[in-house]
Amino acid sequence: MRILIMGGGGREHALAWAVAKSRDCTALFCAPGNAGIAEVAECVSLPIEDGAAVVAWAREARIEFVIVGPEAPLVAGVADALRAAGIATFGPSAAAAQLEASKSFTHEIAAACGAPMAAHAVFDDPEAALAHLATLAAPPVVKADGLAAGKGVVVAETADEARAAVDAIFAGQFGTARAVIEERLIGEEASLFALSDGETVLPLATAQDHKRVGEGDTGPNTGGMGAYSPAPVMTDAVTEQAMAEIVRPAVAEMARRGTPFAGVLYAGLMITAEGPRLIEFNVRFGDPECQVLALRLGSDLLAALRAAAEGRLAEHRLDWQPEPAITVVMAAKGYPGAYAKGSVIGGLDAARKLEGVTLFHAGTAEKGGQITASGGRVLNVSATGPTLAEAQARAYQAVDAIDWPEGFCRRDIGWQALAREP
Ligand code: AMP
Ligand code: GLY
């Protein structure tokens, strides 16, 4: 089977790495890919948010299955265009991708199916939003209602911060003039991933991300500085509760509306004293959570994604390896603010030879035989081990083997799970 993966980050490297191992994969392409992905797939340059261009290329290349990594092409309807052209595709329709594109839509679906979320209000008018803030007892969370690459959310510590966040949204800083103001949930965050074929929902493993740039979860939000799986806070009971109260009802509600969700649903959860609450849905694998899921998946990823795309999940089973997995993001100094591109990264071969270590590339390019940094998040140094502590030690040993003075990473990935270990 000839396969195209769309995207070019660490998530897509992990997907390509897993798909390339499948017996059914005879040719693998990735658009745009990166220097690490180029070791397992042929990288092609394509405007991945342009459905017509992707369809034309896929036809020419006789692609039989497409896996869409990031949300932007999904929201732009590229999966719809591919399916309309008769090319099987893993990834939801544009209508179903609204679960990620619009926070107010997610609240609407959650309300319709009874999935518990934070109390919230939606505003299209700055005066009304500011008046609402004045009625709140505690500083809320203020969100721009649109795709803002993780940057449109302010967890306000003070009333002033909340007002400033509302002002920023209505000043047009996030490309939307709608604000969602939410009650702040208290608890530990975790991510739950589930494959859906529109009807049947199959939970994947759990994971925890580290969204803040600084150790101890401080500093600005990023796309994610590291992840591990499983997430001990997601006990079997909590996972089942989240599946029963949040994920399955939301998938059923989407089907009831005639816009079934087929793909991977990523539920961002807060595990509160009252049980799991939905923070947000994403309509794709998490990055870097996908990397640790891929390392732990014992069965064929391609077969699972095809079963989801083809409505066959009811007969599908997944195997997970019990060993925990961890990934440490190495980012360019300055990220998530401004950073330089083009610095040379050494030591990758030494790092990847270490026991239990797998290197995924996130933002790299090859120039004259050297690997250079081409993005903010650059490498995902990943490892498995008999315990999370051992996996973490292996990952940091690999980080130390990498020679990249222009990069940095957090040194505490996995701390929440390790703090629970006796
Ligand atoms: P989002 O883009 O909706 O995932 O929000 C980004 C981050 O803001 C989340 O990962 C949480 O850490 C935090 N957050 C969002 N909504 C809430 C909430 N209602 N209560 C507490 N934290 C939140
Ligand atoms: N790691 C967070 C995300 O993929 O949205």
CSV table of C-alpha atoms and ligand atoms in Angstrom, one decimal:
chain,number,residue,atom,x,y,z
A,1,MET,CA,0.0,0.0,0.0
A,2,ARG,CA,1.3,3.5,-1.0
A,3,ILE,CA,0.9,5.9,1.9
A,4,LEU,CA,1.2,9.6,2.4
A,5,ILE,CA,1.6,11.2,5.8
A,6,MET,CA,0.9,14.9,6.0
A,7,GLY,CA,2.9,17.1,8.4
A,8,GLY,CA,6.5,17.5,9.3
A,9,GLY,CA,7.0,17.5,13.1
A,10,GLY,CA,7.9,15.0,15.7
A,11,ARG,CA,4.4,13.6,15.7
A,12,GLU,CA,4.7,12.8,12.0
A,13,HIS,CA,8.2,11.3,12.5
A,14,ALA,CA,6.7,8.9,15.1
A,15,LEU,CA,3.7,8.1,12.8
A,16,ALA,CA,6.1,7.5,9.9
A,17,TRP,CA,8.4,5.4,12.0
A,18,ALA,CA,5.5,3.2,13.1
A,19,VAL,CA,3.8,3.0,9.7
A,20,ALA,CA,7.1,2.1,8.0
A,21,LYS,CA,7.3,-1.1,10.2
A,22,SER,CA,3.9,-2.3,8.9
A,23,ARG,CA,3.9,-5.2,6.4
A,24,ASP,CA,1.3,-3.5,4.4
A,25,CYS,CA,3.4,-0.4,3.8
A,26,THR,CA,5.1,-0.7,0.4
A,27,ALA,CA,5.9,3.0,-0.2
A,28,LEU,CA,5.8,5.9,2.3
A,29,PHE,CA,5.8,9.6,1.5
A,30,CYS,CA,5.6,12.5,3.9
A,31,ALA,CA,4.8,16.2,3.1
A,32,PRO,CA,6.8,18.1,4.0
A,33,GLY,CA,8.6,15.8,6.4
A,34,ASN,CA,11.9,16.6,8.0
A,35,ALA,CA,15.5,15.3,8.1
A,36,GLY,CA,14.6,12.5,10.4
A,37,ILE,CA,11.5,11.5,8.5
A,38,ALA,CA,13.6,11.3,5.4
A,39,GLU,CA,15.2,8.2,6.8
A,40,VAL,CA,12.0,6.3,6.6
A,41,ALA,CA,9.9,8.1,4.0
A,42,GLU,CA,10.3,10.1,0.8
A,43,CYS,CA,9.7,13.7,1.7
A,44,VAL,CA,7.7,15.8,-0.8
A,45,SER,CA,7.0,19.5,-0.9
A,46,LEU,CA,3.2,20.1,-1.1
A,47,PRO,CA,0.9,22.9,0.1
A,48,ILE,CA,-0.8,20.6,2.6
A,49,GLU,CA,-3.7,22.9,3.3
A,50,ASP,CA,-4.8,23.0,-0.3
A,51,GLY,CA,-7.1,20.0,-0.9
A,52,ALA,CA,-7.0,20.2,-4.7
A,53,ALA,CA,-3.2,20.3,-4.8
A,54,VAL,CA,-2.9,17.3,-2.4
A,55,VAL,CA,-5.5,15.3,-4.4
A,56,ALA,CA,-3.7,16.0,-7.7
A,57,TRP,CA,-0.4,14.9,-6.2
A,58,ALA,CA,-1.8,11.9,-4.5
A,59,ARG,CA,-3.5,10.7,-7.7
A,60,GLU,CA,-0.2,11.1,-9.6
A,61,ALA,CA,1.7,9.2,-7.0
A,62,ARG,CA,-1.0,6.5,-6.8
A,63,ILE,CA,-1.4,7.0,-3.1
A,64,GLU,CA,-3.9,4.6,-1.5
A,65,PHE,CA,-4.0,5.9,2.1
A,66,VAL,CA,-3.4,9.3,3.6
A,67,ILE,CA,-2.7,10.0,7.3
A,68,VAL,CA,-3.2,13.6,8.3
A,69,GLY,CA,-1.0,14.7,11.2
A,70,PRO,CA,-1.9,18.3,12.1
A,71,GLU,CA,-5.2,20.1,12.5
A,72,ALA,CA,-4.9,22.9,9.9
A,73,PRO,CA,-5.4,20.7,6.9
A,74,LEU,CA,-8.3,18.9,8.6
A,75,VAL,CA,-10.0,22.2,9.4
A,76,ALA,CA,-9.3,23.3,5.8
A,77,GLY,CA,-11.2,20.2,4.5
A,78,VAL,CA,-8.3,18.3,3.0
A,79,ALA,CA,-9.5,15.0,4.3
A,80,ASP,CA,-12.9,15.7,2.7
A,81,ALA,CA,-11.3,16.5,-0.6
A,82,LEU,CA,-9.2,13.3,-0.5
A,83,ARG,CA,-12.2,11.1,0.3
A,84,ALA,CA,-14.3,12.8,-2.4
A,85,ALA,CA,-11.6,11.8,-4.8
A,86,GLY,CA,-11.8,8.2,-3.6
A,87,ILE,CA,-8.6,8.2,-1.6
A,88,ALA,CA,-9.0,6.5,1.9
A,89,THR,CA,-7.9,9.0,4.5
A,90,PHE,CA,-7.3,8.9,8.3
A,91,GLY,CA,-8.5,12.2,9.7
A,92,PRO,CA,-11.9,13.8,10.4
A,93,SER,CA,-14.0,16.0,8.0
A,94,ALA,CA,-13.9,19.8,8.3
A,95,ALA,CA,-17.3,19.7,9.9
A,96,ALA,CA,-16.0,17.3,12.6
A,97,ALA,CA,-12.7,19.2,13.0
A,98,GLN,CA,-14.8,22.1,14.4
A,99,LEU,CA,-14.3,20.2,17.7
A,100,GLU,CA,-10.8,21.6,17.7
A,101,ALA,CA,-11.3,24.7,15.6
A,102,SER,CA,-14.0,26.3,17.8
A,103,LYS,CA,-14.0,26.2,21.6
A,104,SER,CA,-17.6,27.4,21.6
A,105,PHE,CA,-18.6,24.5,19.4
A,106,THR,CA,-17.0,22.1,21.8
A,107,HIS,CA,-19.0,23.6,24.6
A,108,GLU,CA,-22.1,23.3,22.5
A,109,ILE,CA,-21.5,19.6,21.9
A,110,ALA,CA,-20.5,18.9,25.5
A,111,ALA,CA,-23.7,20.6,26.7
A,112,ALA,CA,-25.8,18.6,24.2
A,113,CYS,CA,-24.3,15.2,25.3
A,114,GLY,CA,-23.8,16.0,29.0
A,115,ALA,CA,-20.0,15.9,29.0
A,116,PRO,CA,-18.7,17.8,32.0
A,117,MET,CA,-16.8,21.0,31.2
A,118,ALA,CA,-15.9,24.2,33.1
A,119,ALA,CA,-18.8,26.7,33.4
A,120,HIS,CA,-18.3,29.2,30.6
A,121,ALA,CA,-19.8,32.1,28.7
A,122,VAL,CA,-19.2,33.2,25.0
A,123,PHE,CA,-18.8,36.9,24.0
A,124,ASP,CA,-18.7,38.6,20.7
A,125,ASP,CA,-18.6,42.0,22.3
A,126,PRO,CA,-15.8,43.4,24.5
A,127,GLU,CA,-18.1,45.5,26.8
A,128,ALA,CA,-20.2,42.4,27.6
A,129,ALA,CA,-17.1,40.3,28.2
A,130,LEU,CA,-15.6,42.9,30.6
A,131,ALA,CA,-18.9,43.3,32.4
A,132,HIS,CA,-19.0,39.5,32.9
A,133,LEU,CA,-15.5,39.5,34.3
A,134,ALA,CA,-16.6,42.0,37.0
A,135,THR,CA,-19.1,39.5,38.2
A,136,LEU,CA,-16.6,36.6,38.8
A,137,ALA,CA,-15.4,35.7,42.2
A,138,ALA,CA,-12.1,34.2,41.0
A,139,PRO,CA,-9.9,35.0,37.9
A,140,PRO,CA,-11.1,32.8,35.0
A,141,VAL,CA,-9.5,31.3,31.9
A,142,VAL,CA,-9.8,33.5,28.9
A,143,LYS,CA,-9.7,31.9,25.4
A,144,ALA,CA,-9.7,33.2,21.9
A,145,ASP,CA,-12.3,31.2,20.0
A,146,GLY,CA,-10.2,29.8,17.2
A,147,LEU,CA,-7.0,27.9,16.3
A,148,ALA,CA,-4.2,29.9,17.9
A,149,ALA,CA,-1.5,27.2,18.2
A,150,GLY,CA,-1.9,27.0,21.9
A,151,LYS,CA,-1.3,30.7,22.4
A,152,GLY,CA,-4.9,32.0,22.6
A,153,VAL,CA,-5.4,30.8,26.2
A,154,VAL,CA,-4.7,32.8,29.4
A,155,VAL,CA,-5.1,31.2,32.7
A,156,ALA,CA,-5.5,34.5,34.6
A,157,GLU,CA,-4.0,34.8,38.1
A,158,THR,CA,-5.5,38.3,38.6
A,159,ALA,CA,-8.5,40.3,37.4
A,160,ASP,CA,-6.1,42.6,35.6
A,161,GLU,CA,-4.7,39.7,33.6
A,162,ALA,CA,-8.2,38.5,32.7
A,163,ARG,CA,-9.1,42.0,31.4
A,164,ALA,CA,-5.9,42.3,29.4
A,165,ALA,CA,-6.6,38.9,27.8
A,166,VAL,CA,-10.1,40.1,26.8
A,167,ASP,CA,-8.6,43.3,25.4
A,168,ALA,CA,-6.0,41.3,23.4
A,169,ILE,CA,-8.7,39.1,21.8
A,170,PHE,CA,-10.9,42.0,20.8
A,171,ALA,CA,-7.8,43.9,19.5
A,172,GLY,CA,-7.7,41.1,16.9
A,173,GLN,CA,-4.4,39.5,18.1
A,174,PHE,CA,-5.7,35.9,17.5
A,175,GLY,CA,-7.7,36.4,14.3
A,176,THR,CA,-11.0,36.0,16.0
A,177,ALA,CA,-13.4,38.5,17.7
A,178,ARG,CA,-15.0,36.0,20.0
A,179,ALA,CA,-13.9,35.2,23.5
A,180,VAL,CA,-14.7,32.2,25.7
A,181,ILE,CA,-14.5,32.9,29.4
A,182,GLU,CA,-14.3,29.8,31.6
A,183,GLU,CA,-14.2,28.9,35.2
A,184,ARG,CA,-10.7,27.7,36.2
A,185,LEU,CA,-10.6,24.0,36.9
A,186,ILE,CA,-8.3,22.7,39.6
A,187,GLY,CA,-6.6,19.3,39.3
A,188,GLU,CA,-4.0,17.4,37.3
A,189,GLU,CA,-4.1,17.6,33.5
A,190,ALA,CA,-3.9,14.5,31.3
A,191,SER,CA,-4.6,13.5,27.8
A,192,LEU,CA,-6.8,10.6,26.6
A,193,PHE,CA,-6.6,9.5,23.0
A,194,ALA,CA,-9.3,7.4,21.3
A,195,LEU,CA,-9.7,6.2,17.8
A,196,SER,CA,-13.1,6.6,16.3
A,197,ASP,CA,-14.6,5.3,13.1
A,198,GLY,CA,-17.6,7.5,13.5
A,199,GLU,CA,-19.4,5.0,15.7
A,200,THR,CA,-17.1,2.7,17.5
A,201,VAL,CA,-14.6,4.3,19.9
A,202,LEU,CA,-11.4,2.5,20.9
A,203,PRO,CA,-9.3,4.1,23.7
A,204,LEU,CA,-5.6,4.3,23.1
A,205,ALA,CA,-3.1,4.7,26.0
A,206,THR,CA,-3.0,7.8,28.3
A,207,ALA,CA,-0.2,10.4,28.3
A,208,GLN,CA,0.8,13.6,30.0
A,209,ASP,CA,2.3,16.6,28.3
A,210,HIS,CA,4.3,19.4,29.8
A,211,LYS,CA,2.9,22.6,28.2
A,212,ARG,CA,5.0,25.2,30.1
A,213,VAL,CA,8.4,26.0,28.8
A,214,GLY,CA,10.1,26.1,32.3
A,215,GLU,CA,10.9,23.4,34.9
A,216,GLY,CA,8.3,23.0,37.5
A,217,ASP,CA,5.6,23.9,34.9
A,218,THR,CA,6.5,27.6,34.9
A,219,GLY,CA,6.7,30.2,32.2
A,220,PRO,CA,4.7,30.6,28.9
A,221,ASN,CA,2.7,27.9,27.2
A,222,THR,CA,4.3,26.0,24.4
A,223,GLY,CA,3.2,23.3,22.0
A,224,GLY,CA,4.6,20.8,24.6
A,225,MET,CA,8.0,20.3,26.0
A,226,GLY,CA,7.8,16.6,26.7
A,227,ALA,CA,5.5,13.7,27.5
A,228,TYR,CA,5.3,10.3,29.0
A,229,SER,CA,2.9,7.4,28.9
A,230,PRO,CA,1.1,5.9,30.7
A,231,ALA,CA,-0.2,8.8,32.9
A,232,PRO,CA,-0.7,7.3,36.4
A,233,VAL,CA,-3.4,9.9,37.2
A,234,MET,CA,-5.5,8.2,34.5
A,235,THR,CA,-6.3,5.0,36.5
A,236,ASP,CA,-8.5,2.5,34.7
A,237,ALA,CA,-11.5,3.8,36.6
A,238,VAL,CA,-10.8,7.5,35.6
A,239,THR,CA,-10.2,6.4,32.0
A,240,GLU,CA,-13.4,4.5,31.9
A,241,GLN,CA,-15.3,7.4,33.5
A,242,ALA,CA,-13.8,9.8,30.9
A,243,MET,CA,-14.7,7.4,28.1
A,244,ALA,CA,-18.3,6.9,29.4
A,245,GLU,CA,-19.0,10.6,30.3
A,246,ILE,CA,-17.0,12.5,27.7
A,247,VAL,CA,-15.5,10.7,24.7
A,248,ARG,CA,-18.3,8.2,23.7
A,249,PRO,CA,-21.2,10.7,24.3
A,250,ALA,CA,-19.4,13.4,22.2
A,251,VAL,CA,-18.7,10.9,19.3
A,252,ALA,CA,-22.4,9.8,19.5
A,253,GLU,CA,-23.6,13.4,19.4
A,254,MET,CA,-21.4,14.2,16.3
A,255,ALA,CA,-23.0,11.1,14.6
A,256,ARG,CA,-26.5,12.2,15.6
A,257,ARG,CA,-25.9,15.6,14.0
A,258,GLY,CA,-24.8,13.9,10.7
A,259,THR,CA,-21.2,15.0,11.1
A,260,PRO,CA,-19.6,11.8,12.5
A,261,PHE,CA,-16.1,12.1,13.9
A,262,ALA,CA,-13.7,9.6,12.4
A,263,GLY,CA,-10.1,9.9,13.3
A,264,VAL,CA,-8.3,10.3,16.6
A,265,LEU,CA,-10.0,12.3,19.3
A,266,TYR,CA,-7.7,13.8,21.8
A,267,ALA,CA,-9.5,14.8,25.0
A,268,GLY,CA,-7.5,17.3,27.1
A,269,LEU,CA,-8.8,16.6,30.6
A,270,MET,CA,-8.5,18.1,34.1
A,271,ILE,CA,-8.8,15.3,36.7
A,272,THR,CA,-10.6,17.3,39.5
A,273,ALA,CA,-11.7,16.1,42.9
A,274,GLU,CA,-15.1,15.6,41.3
A,275,GLY,CA,-13.8,13.5,38.4
A,276,PRO,CA,-12.5,14.1,34.9
A,277,ARG,CA,-13.6,17.4,33.2
A,278,LEU,CA,-13.1,18.2,29.6
A,279,ILE,CA,-10.8,21.1,28.9
A,280,GLU,CA,-10.7,20.8,25.1
A,281,PHE,CA,-10.9,18.4,22.2
A,282,ASN,CA,-8.3,18.1,19.5
A,283,VAL,CA,-9.0,16.2,16.4
A,284,ARG,CA,-5.5,14.7,15.9
A,285,PHE,CA,-2.7,13.1,17.8
A,286,GLY,CA,-1.0,15.2,20.4
A,287,ASP,CA,2.6,16.4,19.7
A,288,PRO,CA,4.7,15.2,21.6
A,289,GLU,CA,2.2,12.7,23.1
A,290,CYS,CA,2.0,10.7,19.8
A,291,GLN,CA,5.7,9.9,20.1
A,292,VAL,CA,5.3,8.1,23.4
A,293,LEU,CA,2.1,6.3,22.2
A,294,ALA,CA,3.9,5.1,19.1
A,295,LEU,CA,6.7,3.7,21.2
A,296,ARG,CA,4.3,1.8,23.4
A,297,LEU,CA,2.0,0.4,20.7
A,298,GLY,CA,2.8,-3.3,20.2
A,299,SER,CA,0.4,-3.8,17.3
A,300,ASP,CA,0.3,-2.5,13.8
A,301,LEU,CA,-0.5,1.3,13.7
A,302,LEU,CA,-1.3,1.3,10.1
A,303,ALA,CA,-3.9,-1.4,10.5
A,304,ALA,CA,-5.5,0.5,13.4
A,305,LEU,CA,-5.7,3.8,11.4
A,306,ARG,CA,-7.1,2.0,8.4
A,307,ALA,CA,-9.8,0.3,10.6
A,308,ALA,CA,-10.8,3.7,11.9
A,309,ALA,CA,-10.9,5.2,8.4
A,310,GLU,CA,-12.9,2.3,7.0
A,311,GLY,CA,-15.5,1.8,9.8
A,312,ARG,CA,-14.0,-1.4,11.1
A,313,LEU,CA,-12.9,-0.5,14.6
A,314,ALA,CA,-15.5,-2.8,16.2
A,315,GLU,CA,-13.4,-5.8,15.2
A,316,HIS,CA,-10.1,-4.2,16.0
A,317,ARG,CA,-7.8,-4.9,19.0
A,318,LEU,CA,-4.7,-3.0,20.0
A,319,ASP,CA,-1.7,-4.3,22.0
A,320,TRP,CA,0.3,-2.0,24.3
A,321,GLN,CA,3.7,-2.7,25.8
A,322,PRO,CA,3.7,-2.3,29.5
A,323,GLU,CA,7.0,-0.4,29.6
A,324,PRO,CA,6.6,3.3,30.1
A,325,ALA,CA,7.8,5.7,27.4
A,326,ILE,CA,9.1,9.3,27.7
A,327,THR,CA,10.0,12.0,25.3
A,328,VAL,CA,12.1,15.1,26.0
A,329,VAL,CA,11.7,18.0,23.6
A,330,MET,CA,14.9,19.8,22.7
A,331,ALA,CA,14.0,23.3,21.5
A,332,ALA,CA,15.9,26.2,20.0
A,333,LYS,CA,16.9,28.7,22.7
A,334,GLY,CA,14.3,31.4,22.8
A,335,TYR,CA,11.3,29.2,22.0
A,336,PRO,CA,8.3,29.7,22.4
A,337,GLY,CA,9.5,33.3,21.6
A,338,ALA,CA,11.8,34.3,18.8
A,339,TYR,CA,14.7,31.8,18.0
A,340,ALA,CA,17.4,31.4,15.4
A,341,LYS,CA,17.4,28.7,12.7
A,342,GLY,CA,20.2,26.9,11.0
A,343,SER,CA,22.5,25.9,13.9
A,344,VAL,CA,24.2,22.5,13.5
A,345,ILE,CA,23.3,19.5,15.7
A,346,GLY,CA,25.9,16.9,16.4
A,347,GLY,CA,26.1,13.7,18.4
A,348,LEU,CA,22.8,12.2,17.0
A,349,ASP,CA,24.4,8.9,16.1
A,350,ALA,CA,25.9,8.4,19.6
A,351,ALA,CA,22.6,9.3,21.2
A,352,ARG,CA,20.4,7.0,19.1
A,353,LYS,CA,22.7,4.0,19.9
A,354,LEU,CA,22.0,4.2,23.6
A,355,GLU,CA,19.8,1.4,25.0
A,356,GLY,CA,16.1,2.0,24.8
A,357,VAL,CA,16.5,5.3,23.0
A,358,THR,CA,14.7,6.5,19.8
A,359,LEU,CA,15.2,9.9,18.3
A,360,PHE,CA,12.4,11.6,16.6
A,361,HIS,CA,13.0,14.8,14.6
A,362,ALA,CA,10.6,17.7,15.0
A,363,GLY,CA,12.2,20.7,13.2
A,364,THR,CA,15.3,19.6,11.4
A,365,ALA,CA,16.7,20.0,7.9
A,366,GLU,CA,19.7,18.4,6.2
A,367,LYS,CA,22.3,20.7,4.8
A,368,GLY,CA,25.5,19.4,3.1
A,369,GLY,CA,25.4,16.2,5.2
A,370,GLN,CA,24.7,18.0,8.4
A,371,ILE,CA,21.5,18.1,10.5
A,372,THR,CA,20.5,21.7,11.3
A,373,ALA,CA,17.7,23.1,13.4
A,374,SER,CA,14.8,24.5,11.3
A,375,GLY,CA,12.0,25.1,13.9
A,376,GLY,CA,11.3,25.9,17.5
A,377,ARG,CA,10.8,22.4,18.7
A,378,VAL,CA,13.7,20.5,17.1
A,379,LEU,CA,14.2,17.0,18.5
A,380,ASN,CA,12.2,14.6,20.6
A,381,VAL,CA,14.6,12.5,22.5
A,382,SER,CA,12.6,9.4,23.5
A,383,ALA,CA,13.2,6.3,25.5
A,384,THR,CA,11.4,3.3,27.0
A,385,GLY,CA,12.6,1.5,30.1
A,386,PRO,CA,11.4,-1.0,32.8
A,387,THR,CA,10.3,2.0,34.9
A,388,LEU,CA,9.6,5.6,34.1
A,389,ALA,CA,12.6,6.6,36.2
A,390,GLU,CA,14.9,4.4,34.0
A,391,ALA,CA,13.3,5.6,30.8
A,392,GLN,CA,13.8,9.2,32.0
A,393,ALA,CA,17.5,8.5,32.8
A,394,ARG,CA,18.0,7.0,29.3
A,395,ALA,CA,16.4,9.9,27.6
A,396,TYR,CA,18.6,12.4,29.5
A,397,GLN,CA,21.7,10.4,28.8
A,398,ALA,CA,20.8,10.7,25.1
A,399,VAL,CA,20.2,14.4,25.5
A,400,ASP,CA,23.7,14.7,27.0
A,401,ALA,CA,25.2,12.9,24.1
A,402,ILE,CA,23.7,15.5,21.7
A,403,ASP,CA,26.0,18.4,20.8
A,404,TRP,CA,23.8,21.4,20.2
A,405,PRO,CA,24.7,24.5,22.2
A,406,GLU,CA,21.9,26.5,20.6
A,407,GLY,CA,19.2,24.2,22.1
A,408,PHE,CA,17.7,23.6,25.5
A,409,CYS,CA,15.3,21.2,27.2
A,410,ARG,CA,13.4,20.8,30.4
A,411,ARG,CA,15.2,18.5,32.9
A,412,ASP,CA,12.1,17.4,34.8
A,413,ILE,CA,9.9,15.6,32.2
A,414,GLY,CA,7.9,13.0,34.0
A,415,TRP,CA,8.0,14.7,37.3
A,416,GLN,CA,4.3,14.3,38.1
A,417,ALA,CA,4.4,10.5,37.6
A,418,LEU,CA,7.8,10.1,39.4
A,419,ALA,CA,6.5,12.1,42.4
A,420,ARG,CA,3.8,9.3,42.8
A,421,GLU,CA,6.3,6.5,42.7
A,422,PRO,CA,7.2,5.2,46.2
B,1,AMP,P1,-6.4,24.8,25.6
B,1,AMP,O1,-5.8,25.5,24.4
B,1,AMP,O2,-7.9,25.0,25.7
B,1,AMP,O3,-5.9,23.4,25.7
B,1,AMP,O4,-5.8,25.5,26.9
B,1,AMP,C1,-4.4,25.5,27.1
B,1,AMP,C2,-4.1,25.2,28.5
B,1,AMP,O5,-4.7,26.1,29.4
B,1,AMP,C3,-4.6,23.9,29.0
B,1,AMP,O6,-3.7,22.8,28.7
B,1,AMP,C4,-4.7,24.1,30.5
B,1,AMP,O7,-3.4,24.0,31.1
B,1,AMP,C5,-5.1,25.5,30.6
B,1,AMP,N1,-6.6,25.6,30.7
B,1,AMP,C6,-7.5,25.7,29.7
B,1,AMP,N2,-8.8,25.8,30.2
B,1,AMP,C7,-8.7,25.6,31.5
B,1,AMP,C8,-9.6,25.7,32.6
B,1,AMP,N3,-11.0,25.8,32.4
B,1,AMP,N4,-9.2,25.5,33.8
B,1,AMP,C9,-7.9,25.4,34.1
B,1,AMP,N5,-6.9,25.4,33.1
B,1,AMP,C10,-7.3,25.5,31.9
B,2,GLY,N1,0.9,18.5,23.1
B,2,GLY,C1,-0.3,19.4,22.9
B,2,GLY,C2,-0.9,19.3,21.6
B,2,GLY,O1,-0.6,18.5,20.8
B,2,GLY,O2,-1.9,20.1,21.4
